[in-house]
Every structure is written in structure tokens, then in C-alpha cells.
Amino acid sequence: MIIISYQSGQPIYEQIVEQIKFHVMKEYLKPGDFIPSVRKMALEIGVTPNTVAKAYQELERQGVIQTIPGKGTFIAEKIGSHMDKVQLEKIENTVRSQLVELRLLGYSKEDTLKLVGRLYEGL
């Protein structure tokens, strides 16, 4: 379910967050689905429990998962209702940076919109 890349430069906990969110978006994981405990996930993907705990904390903060004491961790029933200004600002900064790269490569606005549209449809 989760594949870690040690060469990507992206922190491992962020890779876990991103991949779980991707699985939810693709509906491989649906609201109410059980996800492994911190320890079990850490063993499955070969990272420390602290790394998985950090990822789960972020996913819970964003409203993607919920932990029910004594029962486990599940995909939240209502996802995406917790996007905050900090998270949105981070996304905007990332997109802005990538747009600068595309302009430097000579992409026009139309080419860029086509690229984004193609990528969006591929999700």
C-alpha cells in the first residue's frame, strides 16, 4: 500500500501522508476503512513507529483519518473539511514554484493549463 523512496528527498512521513491521501482520492480507501496501527504500518513499510505516528497525526489534523480509542484508526467519514490556511498556502507556494519552472522552460499559459488539465484527469 505504501512505498517509501529514500532517494526522493521528501520526508518519509510526508510520503506516507501523500500516499494515503492518494489512496483515499482514488477510492482504494473509503470512509470507514480500517488502516493498520502505527506499529503494524511501521513494520510493513520498514520505518520507525515515530515516523508513522507523525504521518497519522498530520492525517488526523487534516481530517483524513480518525482514531477511535480501543478500536483503531479509520478513514474519516467526512474528508477534507479541515484544510486550513497554512496547508493551502503551502500548496500555493509549491504550485507557484513549479509555474516559474514551466515559464523558464518556455511553456505558455495555454500549454501549462493543458499540462495541468492532463495531470488532473490522470488522478
Coordinates of C-alpha atoms in Angstrom, one line a residue, residues 6-7 9 11 13 21 39 56 60 66 97 105 111:
Y6 CA 14.7 7.1 0.3
Q7 CA 16.1 9.0 -2.7
G9 CA 14.4 14.0 -0.7
P11 CA 10.5 13.4 4.3
Y13 CA 6.2 11.0 7.0
K21 CA -4.4 10.7 0.7
R39 CA 3.4 -0.2 14.9
Y56 CA -1.0 9.8 11.2
E60 CA -5.8 13.3 11.6
Q66 CA -9.8 9.4 12.8
S97 CA 7.4 27.4 -7.8
L105 CA 11.2 26.2 -19.9
D111 CA 0.5 24.8 -22.6

